[in-house]
Amino acid sequence: MINDTAAKQLWIRETVLYHIYPRSFQDSNGDGIGDLQGIIDRLDYLNDSSNESLGVKAIWLSPIFRSPMVDFGYDIVDYELIDPVFGDMATFDRLVTEAHKRGIKVLLDFVPNHTSTQHDWFKESRQDYNNYKRDWYIWKPPKPDGSPPNNWLSVFGGSAWQLDEATGEYYLHSFLPEQADLNWRNLEVKKHMLNVLRFWLKRGVSGFRTDAIYNLIKDAELRDDPPNPAYRPGQDDPYDALLHTHSSGQDELSGTLANFCEILGENSDAYLVSEAYVDIPEMIKLYHACPDHQIHSPFNFNLIGREWSAPSYRDFIDRFEGALDPNDWPNYVLGNHDRSRLVSRLGSNRAKLLGMMQLTLRGMPVIYYGEEIGMQDESIPENQQLDPWGRRVPGFGLGRDPERTPMKWDASKKAGFTTGVPWLSISSNHATCNVEAEKDDPNSFLNMYRTLIHYRQRSPGLLTGRYESQNCGNEAIFTYKRICSDEILQIALNFSNQPQTFEAEDGTLICSTHADARAPDDNKIFLRAYEGQVIQIYTAKVSKILGKK
Ligand code: GLC
């Protein structure tokens, strides 16, 4: 059970974390690209302290720093400057102030693994072998036949090594050739990057999402990665041809994460979430990396791509809950700027059901902008996509433009996102899938998200209750309780495309995925296809357990 009194970063336990991809949230100057002023203009939507707003208390922003934008901001030339496309430092400071006025914390994206090759550090490093900054990046001579130093692959296609003609050596890039990997075994690099964290903490940010953490530390001897026996050539992403046992996920990562946490610990309130697509045992290692378990958690991406069935979800959540230490705070991510949107992967009904699950499990729900209105991927032909991943590795559906299209605020032609030409096209269904249209529709995604987010914030059961999965005797339904001394809730999620009825404790219906839900009656719960219900079966306020004991 969570040791609530010892919990320091209480805010992280009370909020959903809302992920904004700044290019696509709101454009304020008509250039077709979202910006910081646009985010300020939409803060009331996120939280104006009324039930009309979403009720979000923390946002994280994908990178807003000075960048040539080859990877749309994940290739940074200056970690301490705002890119002009997004605004300037004064606007950033105003964003923090305005967010704080509304009770919203701001987290930034920290990209420690690589800089842009346009960064001054890299420009110096590539000058010659003896340059002071040579060792800030990972340089190696070719093999005798001129080929790259080892077999490591870039996530974004091809070898992870790029030959630099000037000195005849290769440099390592786990992602694009324009994103050179920093050498985290060099103490100067570490010092400078840790200062980046301090810089933004001083400006009032409440933490960071840390990019590509698993790639940070590489095998000191740069040994070849072994082949992946499960790889299916032609069908799987070519990056999966190898197991990345030497090029990522090294044990020394724990020490570096602990260093990040030390810096965050200098600030009473800061939190770190790190990006690592790993299973439960590796996640637990990452939780344990920070001596103070309350400052850091790895993102939990394990629900993305999970087999669709109630037992499969129950199994994962039971195992995850069982593996966590008392002070580890779980989180659940259903989508982000790198993965096809939830609705496009699963369809609207299933997506809404998972939204309910995410908002009623123990832990921090992480919502990717637009998920709360059921936004889907835009279909953009591969040859028109801007994302370098899709262009470098065509034919595998890897391009990420479809899930990065502009937020849909209203039914107008440009969905209220911009007055100019949007940098990515606005999805075809924006006439019905938008904030304005969904605000007053009791059956909308937005209404369910809003209702549950606000309910969570005053529900002792959802905020602090323990999680207990139940076996209701029906494999189509995933049921669990959230239990604390002041409230008990039962959540019932019908994963099947058929109506289901089952015997349960009587209670009060708090929320359904379906506006015309049938309330529990005579100790029975009635669920339509893909319906989910949140039922309060006990509340201390009326001091009684309703229904069966
Ligand atoms: C992370 C980001 C992704 C980016 C990559 C390289 O995976 O989420 O968008 O392209 O790192 O920085």
Coordinates of C-alpha atoms and ligand atoms in Angstrom, one line a residue:
M1 CA 0.0 0.0 0.0
I2 CA 1.1 3.6 -0.7
N3 CA 2.6 5.3 2.2
D4 CA 0.7 8.5 1.8
T5 CA 2.0 10.5 4.7
A6 CA 5.6 10.0 3.4
A7 CA 4.7 11.0 -0.2
K8 CA 6.5 14.2 -1.1
Q9 CA 5.5 14.8 -4.6
L10 CA 1.8 14.7 -3.7
W11 CA 0.8 16.7 -6.8
I12 CA 1.9 13.9 -9.1
R13 CA -0.6 11.7 -7.2
E14 CA -3.5 14.0 -7.8
T15 CA -3.2 15.0 -11.4
V16 CA -3.4 13.6 -14.8
L17 CA -0.3 14.6 -16.9
Y18 CA -1.4 16.2 -20.1
H19 CA 1.1 15.9 -23.0
I20 CA 1.2 18.8 -25.4
Y21 CA 3.0 18.6 -28.7
P22 CA 3.5 22.4 -29.0
R23 CA 3.6 22.5 -32.8
S24 CA 0.1 21.2 -32.9
F25 CA -1.8 22.6 -29.9
Q26 CA -2.6 26.2 -30.8
D27 CA -1.1 28.6 -33.3
S28 CA -1.3 32.3 -32.1
N29 CA 0.5 34.1 -35.0
G30 CA -1.0 32.5 -38.1
D31 CA 2.2 30.7 -39.3
G32 CA 0.4 27.4 -39.1
I33 CA 2.6 26.1 -36.3
G34 CA 1.5 26.0 -32.7
D35 CA 3.4 28.1 -30.2
L36 CA 3.7 29.1 -26.5
Q37 CA 1.3 32.0 -26.7
G38 CA -1.2 29.5 -28.2
I39 CA -0.8 27.3 -25.2
I40 CA -1.3 30.2 -22.9
D41 CA -4.5 31.1 -24.8
R42 CA -5.8 27.6 -24.2
L43 CA -4.9 27.2 -20.5
D44 CA -8.4 27.8 -19.5
Y45 CA -9.5 24.8 -21.4
L46 CA -7.1 22.7 -19.4
N47 CA -8.1 24.2 -16.1
D48 CA -10.1 27.3 -15.2
S49 CA -11.0 25.7 -11.9
S50 CA -14.6 25.1 -13.1
N51 CA -16.1 21.8 -14.0
E52 CA -16.3 23.1 -17.6
S53 CA -12.6 22.8 -18.1
L54 CA -10.7 19.5 -18.3
G55 CA -9.2 19.8 -14.7
V56 CA -5.6 19.1 -15.7
K57 CA -3.0 20.0 -13.1
A58 CA 0.2 19.3 -15.0
I59 CA 1.3 19.5 -18.6
W60 CA 4.5 18.3 -20.3
L61 CA 5.7 19.9 -23.5
S62 CA 7.6 18.2 -26.2
P63 CA 10.8 20.2 -26.9
I64 CA 10.5 23.9 -27.4
F65 CA 14.3 24.7 -27.5
R66 CA 16.4 26.2 -30.3
S67 CA 16.6 23.6 -33.0
P68 CA 17.0 23.1 -36.8
M69 CA 13.8 21.0 -36.5
V70 CA 15.1 18.0 -38.5
D71 CA 13.4 15.8 -35.8
F72 CA 10.9 18.6 -35.0
G73 CA 12.8 19.8 -31.9
Y74 CA 14.4 16.6 -30.7
D75 CA 17.6 17.9 -32.3
I76 CA 18.7 20.7 -30.0
V77 CA 21.3 23.4 -30.7
D78 CA 20.8 25.3 -27.5
Y79 CA 19.2 23.8 -24.4
E80 CA 18.6 27.1 -22.7
L81 CA 16.9 29.1 -25.5
I82 CA 13.4 28.9 -26.8
D83 CA 13.1 28.3 -30.5
P84 CA 11.6 31.4 -32.3
V85 CA 9.0 29.2 -33.9
F86 CA 7.5 28.7 -30.4
G87 CA 8.2 32.2 -29.0
D88 CA 10.8 33.6 -26.6
M89 CA 11.9 33.4 -23.0
A90 CA 9.5 36.1 -21.9
T91 CA 6.6 34.2 -23.4
F92 CA 7.8 31.0 -21.7
D93 CA 8.0 32.8 -18.3
R94 CA 4.5 34.0 -18.9
L95 CA 3.3 30.5 -19.7
V96 CA 4.7 29.3 -16.4
T97 CA 3.1 32.2 -14.5
E98 CA -0.3 31.8 -16.2
A99 CA -0.2 28.0 -15.7
H100 CA 0.6 28.4 -12.1
K101 CA -2.3 30.8 -11.6
R102 CA -4.5 28.0 -12.8
G103 CA -2.9 25.4 -10.6
I104 CA -1.1 23.8 -13.5
K105 CA 2.5 22.6 -13.2
V106 CA 4.7 22.7 -16.3
L107 CA 7.2 19.9 -17.2
L108 CA 9.6 20.2 -20.0
D109 CA 11.2 17.6 -22.3
F110 CA 14.8 16.9 -21.4
V111 CA 16.8 15.4 -24.4
P112 CA 20.1 14.2 -22.9
N113 CA 21.1 11.4 -25.3
H114 CA 22.0 13.6 -28.3
T115 CA 22.4 17.1 -29.6
S116 CA 21.9 18.5 -33.0
T117 CA 25.0 18.3 -35.1
Q118 CA 24.6 22.0 -35.4
H119 CA 25.2 22.4 -31.7
D120 CA 28.4 24.3 -31.0
W121 CA 29.7 21.4 -28.9
F122 CA 29.5 19.1 -31.8
K123 CA 30.9 21.6 -34.2
E124 CA 34.0 21.9 -32.0
S125 CA 34.1 18.2 -31.4
R126 CA 34.2 17.4 -35.1
Q127 CA 37.1 19.8 -35.8
D128 CA 40.0 17.4 -35.0
Y129 CA 41.0 14.5 -32.8
N130 CA 42.6 16.7 -30.3
N131 CA 39.8 19.1 -29.7
Y132 CA 38.9 19.4 -26.1
K133 CA 35.3 18.4 -26.9
R134 CA 36.2 15.4 -29.1
D135 CA 35.4 13.1 -26.2
W136 CA 32.0 14.8 -25.6
Y137 CA 30.6 12.6 -28.4
I138 CA 31.3 9.0 -29.4
W139 CA 33.9 8.9 -32.2
K140 CA 35.6 5.8 -33.5
P141 CA 37.9 5.0 -36.4
P142 CA 36.5 2.7 -39.2
K143 CA 37.2 -1.0 -39.2
P144 CA 40.2 -1.9 -41.5
D145 CA 37.8 -2.3 -44.4
G146 CA 36.4 1.2 -43.9
S147 CA 33.1 0.0 -42.5
P148 CA 31.5 1.3 -39.3
P149 CA 33.1 0.4 -35.9
N150 CA 30.3 -2.0 -35.0
N151 CA 26.9 -3.3 -36.1
W152 CA 24.7 -1.0 -34.1
L153 CA 21.6 0.3 -35.8
S154 CA 19.9 3.7 -35.8
V155 CA 16.3 3.7 -34.5
F156 CA 15.6 5.8 -37.6
G157 CA 17.1 3.4 -40.1
G158 CA 20.5 2.2 -41.3
S159 CA 23.7 2.1 -39.3
A160 CA 24.0 4.1 -36.1
W161 CA 27.4 5.4 -37.3
Q162 CA 28.1 8.3 -39.7
L163 CA 31.5 8.8 -41.3
D164 CA 32.8 12.3 -41.0
E165 CA 35.1 13.1 -43.9
A166 CA 37.0 15.8 -42.1
T167 CA 38.8 13.4 -39.7
G168 CA 37.9 10.1 -41.3
E169 CA 36.2 8.8 -38.1
Y170 CA 32.6 7.7 -37.5
Y171 CA 30.4 9.4 -34.9
L172 CA 27.5 7.6 -33.2
H173 CA 23.9 8.6 -33.7
S174 CA 21.2 6.4 -32.2
F175 CA 18.6 8.4 -34.1
L176 CA 19.2 10.7 -37.1
P177 CA 22.7 11.4 -38.4
E178 CA 21.8 15.0 -37.5
Q179 CA 21.4 13.9 -33.8
A180 CA 24.9 13.0 -32.5
D181 CA 25.0 10.9 -29.3
L182 CA 26.7 12.6 -26.4
N183 CA 29.2 10.6 -24.4
W184 CA 27.7 10.3 -20.9
R185 CA 30.9 8.7 -19.6
N186 CA 32.6 12.1 -20.0
L187 CA 32.2 14.0 -16.7
E188 CA 32.1 17.4 -18.4
V189 CA 29.1 16.4 -20.5
K190 CA 27.4 15.2 -17.4
K191 CA 28.1 18.4 -15.6
H192 CA 26.8 20.6 -18.4
M193 CA 23.7 18.6 -18.9
L194 CA 22.8 18.5 -15.2
N195 CA 23.1 22.3 -15.3
V196 CA 20.4 22.3 -18.0
L197 CA 18.1 20.8 -15.4
R198 CA 19.0 23.4 -12.9
F199 CA 18.5 26.2 -15.4
W200 CA 14.9 25.3 -16.1
L201 CA 14.0 24.4 -12.5
K202 CA 15.1 27.9 -11.5
R203 CA 12.6 29.2 -14.1
G204 CA 9.8 27.5 -12.4
V205 CA 9.3 24.2 -14.1
S206 CA 8.2 21.3 -12.0
G207 CA 10.1 18.6 -13.7
F208 CA 10.9 16.8 -16.9
R209 CA 10.0 14.1 -19.2
T210 CA 13.4 12.5 -20.1
D211 CA 13.8 11.5 -23.7
A212 CA 15.3 8.2 -24.9
I213 CA 16.7 7.4 -21.5
Y214 CA 17.5 3.8 -22.4
N215 CA 19.9 4.8 -25.1
L216 CA 21.9 7.1 -22.8
I217 CA 24.7 4.7 -21.7
K218 CA 26.3 2.3 -24.1
D219 CA 28.5 -0.7 -23.7
A220 CA 32.0 0.7 -22.8
E221 CA 33.6 -1.7 -25.3
L222 CA 31.0 -1.0 -28.0
R223 CA 30.5 -4.7 -28.6
D224 CA 28.2 -5.8 -31.5
D225 CA 24.5 -6.2 -30.7
P226 CA 23.3 -9.9 -31.1
P227 CA 20.8 -10.8 -33.8
N228 CA 17.1 -11.0 -32.8
P229 CA 15.9 -14.6 -33.4
A230 CA 12.3 -13.4 -33.6
Y231 CA 12.9 -10.8 -36.4
R232 CA 10.9 -11.3 -39.5
P233 CA 12.7 -9.6 -42.4
G234 CA 10.4 -7.5 -44.6
Q235 CA 7.7 -7.5 -42.0
D236 CA 9.3 -6.0 -38.9
D237 CA 10.9 -2.6 -38.5
P238 CA 14.5 -3.2 -39.7
Y239 CA 15.7 -1.8 -36.3
D240 CA 14.3 -5.0 -34.7
A241 CA 16.8 -7.2 -36.6
L242 CA 19.1 -6.9 -33.6
L243 CA 18.6 -7.1 -29.8
H244 CA 20.0 -3.8 -28.4
T245 CA 21.7 -5.3 -25.5
H246 CA 25.0 -3.4 -25.9
S247 CA 23.8 -0.2 -27.6
S248 CA 21.2 0.6 -24.8
G249 CA 20.0 -0.3 -21.4
Q250 CA 23.3 -0.6 -19.6
D251 CA 23.5 -1.0 -15.8
E252 CA 25.3 2.3 -15.4
L253 CA 22.1 4.0 -16.4
S254 CA 20.9 3.7 -12.8
G255 CA 23.7 5.9 -11.5
T256 CA 23.0 8.6 -14.1
L257 CA 19.3 8.6 -13.3
A258 CA 20.2 8.9 -9.6
N259 CA 22.3 12.0 -10.6
F260 CA 19.2 13.5 -12.3
C261 CA 17.2 12.8 -9.2
E262 CA 19.7 14.5 -7.0
I263 CA 19.3 17.7 -9.0
L264 CA 15.5 17.4 -8.9
G265 CA 15.8 16.7 -5.1
E266 CA 17.3 20.2 -4.7
N267 CA 13.8 21.5 -5.6
S268 CA 11.1 20.5 -3.1
D269 CA 8.5 19.8 -5.8
A270 CA 10.1 18.5 -8.9
Y271 CA 9.4 15.2 -10.7
L272 CA 10.9 13.2 -13.5
V273 CA 9.3 10.7 -15.9
S274 CA 11.5 8.9 -18.3
E275 CA 10.9 7.5 -21.7
A276 CA 11.8 3.8 -21.9
Y277 CA 9.8 1.1 -23.8
V278 CA 10.5 -1.7 -21.3
D279 CA 8.6 -4.4 -19.5
I280 CA 7.9 -4.7 -15.8
P281 CA 11.3 -6.0 -14.5
E282 CA 13.2 -3.3 -16.4
M283 CA 10.7 -0.6 -15.2
I284 CA 11.2 -1.7 -11.7
K285 CA 15.0 -1.3 -12.1
L286 CA 14.3 2.3 -13.3
Y287 CA 12.0 3.0 -10.3
H288 CA 14.8 1.7 -8.0
A289 CA 17.4 3.8 -9.7
C290 CA 16.4 6.9 -7.8
P291 CA 17.1 6.3 -4.1
D292 CA 14.1 8.4 -3.4
H293 CA 11.3 6.5 -5.2
Q294 CA 9.0 9.5 -5.0
I295 CA 10.9 11.7 -7.6
H296 CA 11.0 9.5 -10.6
S297 CA 9.0 7.0 -12.6
P298 CA 9.5 5.5 -16.0
F299 CA 6.6 5.9 -18.4
N300 CA 4.5 2.7 -18.6
F301 CA 3.9 2.1 -22.3
N302 CA 2.9 -1.6 -21.8
L303 CA -0.7 -1.1 -22.6
I304 CA 0.1 0.2 -26.1
G305 CA -0.3 -2.7 -28.5
R306 CA -1.5 -5.1 -25.8
E307 CA -3.7 -8.0 -27.0
W308 CA -7.4 -6.9 -26.7
S309 CA -9.0 -9.0 -23.9
A310 CA -10.0 -8.4 -20.4
P311 CA -7.7 -11.2 -19.0
S312 CA -4.7 -9.7 -20.8
Y313 CA -5.2 -6.3 -19.3
R314 CA -6.0 -7.7 -15.9
D315 CA -2.9 -9.9 -16.0
F316 CA -0.6 -6.9 -16.8
I317 CA -2.1 -4.6 -14.2
D318 CA -2.1 -7.2 -11.5
R319 CA 1.6 -8.0 -12.2
F320 CA 2.6 -4.4 -12.4
E321 CA 0.8 -3.5 -9.2
G322 CA 2.4 -6.5 -7.5
A323 CA 5.9 -5.5 -8.5
L324 CA 5.8 -1.9 -7.3
D325 CA 7.3 -0.8 -4.0
P326 CA 5.0 1.1 -1.7
N327 CA 6.3 4.5 -2.8
D328 CA 6.5 3.8 -6.5
W329 CA 3.7 5.7 -8.3
P330 CA 2.3 3.8 -11.3
N331 CA 1.3 5.6 -14.5
Y332 CA -0.5 4.5 -17.7
V333 CA 0.2 5.9 -21.1
L334 CA -2.2 5.1 -24.0
G335 CA -0.6 7.3 -26.8
N336 CA 2.0 9.9 -27.6
H337 CA 3.6 11.7 -30.5
D338 CA 5.5 8.6 -31.6
R339 CA 2.6 6.1 -31.7
S340 CA -0.5 5.8 -33.8
R341 CA -3.4 7.3 -31.9
L342 CA -5.5 5.2 -29.6
V343 CA -8.7 5.6 -31.6
S344 CA -7.0 4.6 -34.8
R345 CA -5.4 1.5 -33.2
L346 CA -8.5 0.3 -31.4
G347 CA -11.6 2.1 -32.7
S348 CA -13.7 4.6 -30.7
N349 CA -15.6 2.2 -28.4
R350 CA -12.5 0.4 -27.2
A351 CA -10.5 3.6 -26.9
K352 CA -13.2 5.2 -24.7
L353 CA -13.3 2.1 -22.5
L354 CA -9.5 2.3 -22.0
G355 CA -9.8 6.0 -21.2
M356 CA -12.1 5.0 -18.4
M357 CA -9.7 2.4 -17.2
Q358 CA -6.8 4.7 -17.3
L359 CA -8.6 7.4 -15.2
T360 CA -9.8 4.9 -12.6
L361 CA -6.6 2.8 -12.0
R362 CA -4.2 3.7 -9.2
G363 CA -1.5 6.0 -10.6
M364 CA -1.0 8.9 -12.9
P365 CA -3.0 8.9 -16.2
V366 CA -0.9 10.4 -19.0
I367 CA -3.1 12.0 -21.7
Y368 CA -1.8 12.9 -25.2
Y369 CA -3.5 16.0 -26.4
G370 CA -6.7 15.2 -28.3
E371 CA -7.1 11.8 -26.7
E372 CA -9.8 13.4 -24.5
I373 CA -11.9 14.2 -27.6
G374 CA -11.2 10.9 -29.3
M375 CA -8.9 12.3 -32.0
Q376 CA -7.8 9.8 -34.6
D377 CA -4.7 9.7 -36.9
E378 CA -4.9 11.7 -40.0
S379 CA -4.3 9.7 -43.1
I380 CA -1.2 11.3 -44.8
P381 CA 0.3 9.4 -47.7
E382 CA 3.8 8.2 -46.9
N383 CA 5.4 10.2 -49.7
Q384 CA 3.8 13.4 -48.3
Q385 CA 4.9 12.9 -44.8
L386 CA 7.4 15.2 -43.1
D387 CA 8.6 13.0 -40.3
P388 CA 12.2 11.8 -41.1
W389 CA 11.6 8.3 -39.6
G390 CA 8.8 7.5 -42.1
R391 CA 10.9 8.9 -45.0
R392 CA 14.1 7.0 -44.0
V393 CA 12.3 3.7 -43.4
P394 CA 9.4 3.6 -45.8
G395 CA 6.9 0.8 -46.0
F396 CA 6.5 0.0 -42.3
G397 CA 4.0 2.7 -41.3
L398 CA 6.6 4.3 -39.0
G399 CA 6.0 7.9 -40.0
R400 CA 4.6 9.9 -37.1
D401 CA 2.8 12.8 -38.8
P402 CA -0.6 11.0 -38.6
E403 CA -0.7 11.2 -34.8
R404 CA 0.8 14.8 -34.7
T405 CA -2.0 16.7 -36.5
P406 CA -3.4 19.9 -35.0
M407 CA -5.8 19.9 -32.1
K408 CA -9.4 20.2 -33.1
W409 CA -11.0 23.0 -31.2
D410 CA -14.1 23.7 -33.3
A411 CA -15.9 22.7 -36.5
S412 CA -14.4 25.5 -38.6
K413 CA -12.2 24.8 -41.6
K414 CA -9.0 25.0 -39.7
A415 CA -10.5 23.6 -36.5
G416 CA -9.7 26.8 -34.5
F417 CA -6.0 25.8 -34.6
T418 CA -4.7 28.5 -36.9
T419 CA -5.7 31.3 -39.3
G420 CA -2.8 30.2 -41.6
V421 CA -2.0 27.0 -43.3
P422 CA -1.6 24.3 -40.7
W423 CA 1.8 22.6 -40.8
L424 CA 0.0 19.2 -41.0
S425 CA -3.5 18.8 -42.4
I426 CA -6.6 18.8 -40.1
S427 CA -8.2 15.5 -39.8
S428 CA -11.3 14.8 -41.9
N429 CA -13.7 14.2 -39.0
H430 CA -13.1 17.6 -37.4
A431 CA -16.7 18.7 -38.0
T432 CA -17.9 16.3 -35.2
C433 CA -14.7 15.5 -33.3
N434 CA -13.8 18.8 -31.7
V435 CA -13.9 20.5 -28.3
E436 CA -16.9 22.8 -29.1
A437 CA -19.1 20.0 -30.4
E438 CA -18.2 17.6 -27.6
K439 CA -18.6 20.1 -24.7
D440 CA -22.3 19.7 -24.5
D441 CA -22.7 16.2 -25.8
P442 CA -23.3 13.9 -22.8
N443 CA -22.1 10.9 -24.8
S444 CA -18.8 12.5 -25.9
F445 CA -15.3 11.5 -25.1
L446 CA -14.7 14.9 -23.6
N447 CA -17.6 14.6 -21.2
M448 CA -16.4 11.3 -19.9
Y449 CA -12.8 12.5 -19.5
R450 CA -14.0 15.7 -17.8
T451 CA -16.4 13.9 -15.5
L452 CA -13.8 11.3 -14.4
I453 CA -10.9 13.8 -14.0
H454 CA -13.0 16.0 -11.8
Y455 CA -14.4 13.0 -9.9
R456 CA -10.9 11.7 -9.3
Q457 CA -9.9 14.9 -7.7
R458 CA -12.4 14.6 -4.9
S459 CA -12.6 10.9 -4.7
P460 CA -10.6 9.3 -1.9
G461 CA -11.1 5.9 -3.5
L462 CA -9.6 6.9 -6.8
L463 CA -6.9 9.1 -5.3
T464 CA -5.6 6.9 -2.5
G465 CA -7.5 3.7 -2.7
R466 CA -5.7 0.4 -3.2
Y467 CA -6.3 -1.6 -6.4
E468 CA -7.9 -5.0 -6.2
S469 CA -8.8 -6.9 -9.3
Q470 CA -11.8 -9.2 -9.1
N471 CA -12.9 -12.3 -10.8
C472 CA -16.6 -11.8 -11.7
G473 CA -16.8 -15.1 -13.4
N474 CA -17.1 -13.5 -16.9
E475 CA -14.0 -13.4 -19.0
A476 CA -15.4 -10.6 -21.1
I477 CA -15.3 -8.2 -18.2
F478 CA -12.4 -6.7 -16.4
T479 CA -13.5 -5.6 -12.9
Y480 CA -11.6 -4.1 -10.1
K481 CA -12.1 -2.2 -6.9
R482 CA -10.5 0.9 -5.6
I483 CA -10.6 0.7 -1.8
C484 CA -9.9 3.1 1.0
S485 CA -11.5 3.6 4.3
D486 CA -13.7 6.5 3.0
E487 CA -14.8 5.1 -0.3
I488 CA -15.0 1.9 -2.3
L489 CA -15.5 1.9 -6.0
Q490 CA -16.1 -0.9 -8.4
I491 CA -15.1 -0.4 -12.0
A492 CA -16.5 -2.8 -14.6
L493 CA -15.2 -2.8 -18.2
N494 CA -16.9 -4.9 -20.8
F495 CA -14.2 -5.8 -23.4
S496 CA -16.6 -7.7 -25.6
N497 CA -18.9 -6.5 -28.4
Q498 CA -21.9 -8.1 -26.7
P499 CA -24.0 -6.9 -23.8
Q500 CA -23.1 -8.5 -20.5
T501 CA -24.8 -8.8 -17.1
F502 CA -23.3 -10.0 -13.9
E503 CA -24.0 -10.2 -10.2
A504 CA -22.3 -7.5 -8.2
E505 CA -22.6 -5.3 -5.2
D506 CA -25.3 -2.7 -5.5
G507 CA -24.2 0.9 -5.6
T508 CA -24.5 4.3 -7.2
L509 CA -23.5 4.8 -10.9
I510 CA -20.9 7.6 -11.0
C511 CA -20.0 7.5 -14.7
S512 CA -20.5 5.3 -17.8
T513 CA -18.9 5.3 -21.2
H514 CA -22.5 5.4 -22.5
A515 CA -24.7 8.4 -21.7
D516 CA -27.8 6.2 -21.5
A517 CA -26.3 3.6 -19.2
R518 CA -28.6 1.4 -17.1
A519 CA -27.8 1.8 -13.5
P520 CA -27.1 -1.2 -11.3
D521 CA -30.3 -2.8 -10.1
D522 CA -31.1 -5.7 -7.9
N523 CA -27.4 -6.6 -7.4
K524 CA -26.9 -6.7 -11.2
I525 CA -24.7 -4.7 -13.4
F526 CA -25.8 -4.2 -17.0
L527 CA -23.2 -3.4 -19.6
R528 CA -23.6 -2.8 -23.3
A529 CA -20.9 -3.8 -25.8
Y530 CA -17.7 -2.0 -24.8
E531 CA -19.4 -0.2 -21.9
G532 CA -17.6 0.7 -18.8
Q533 CA -19.1 1.8 -15.5
V534 CA -17.7 3.3 -12.3
I535 CA -19.9 2.4 -9.4
Q536 CA -19.6 3.7 -5.9
I537 CA -20.4 0.9 -3.5
Y538 CA -19.4 2.6 -0.3
T539 CA -18.9 6.1 0.9
A540 CA -18.1 7.2 4.4
K541 CA -20.4 10.2 3.9
V542 CA -23.5 8.0 4.3
S543 CA -21.6 5.6 6.5
K544 CA -23.1 2.5 5.0
I545 CA -22.3 -0.2 2.6
L546 CA -24.9 -0.3 -0.1
G547 CA -26.2 -3.7 -1.2
K548 CA -24.5 -7.1 -0.5
K549 CA -21.8 -7.4 2.1
Ligands
GLC1 C1 12.2 10.0 -28.4 C2 11.1 11.0 -28.8 C3 11.0 11.0 -30.4 C4 12.3 11.4 -30.9 C5 13.4 10.5 -30.4 C6 14.8 11.1 -30.7 O1 11.8 8.7 -28.7 O2 9.9 10.7 -28.2 O3 9.9 11.8 -30.8 O4 12.2 11.4 -32.3 O5 13.4 10.3 -29.0 O6 15.0 12.2 -29.9

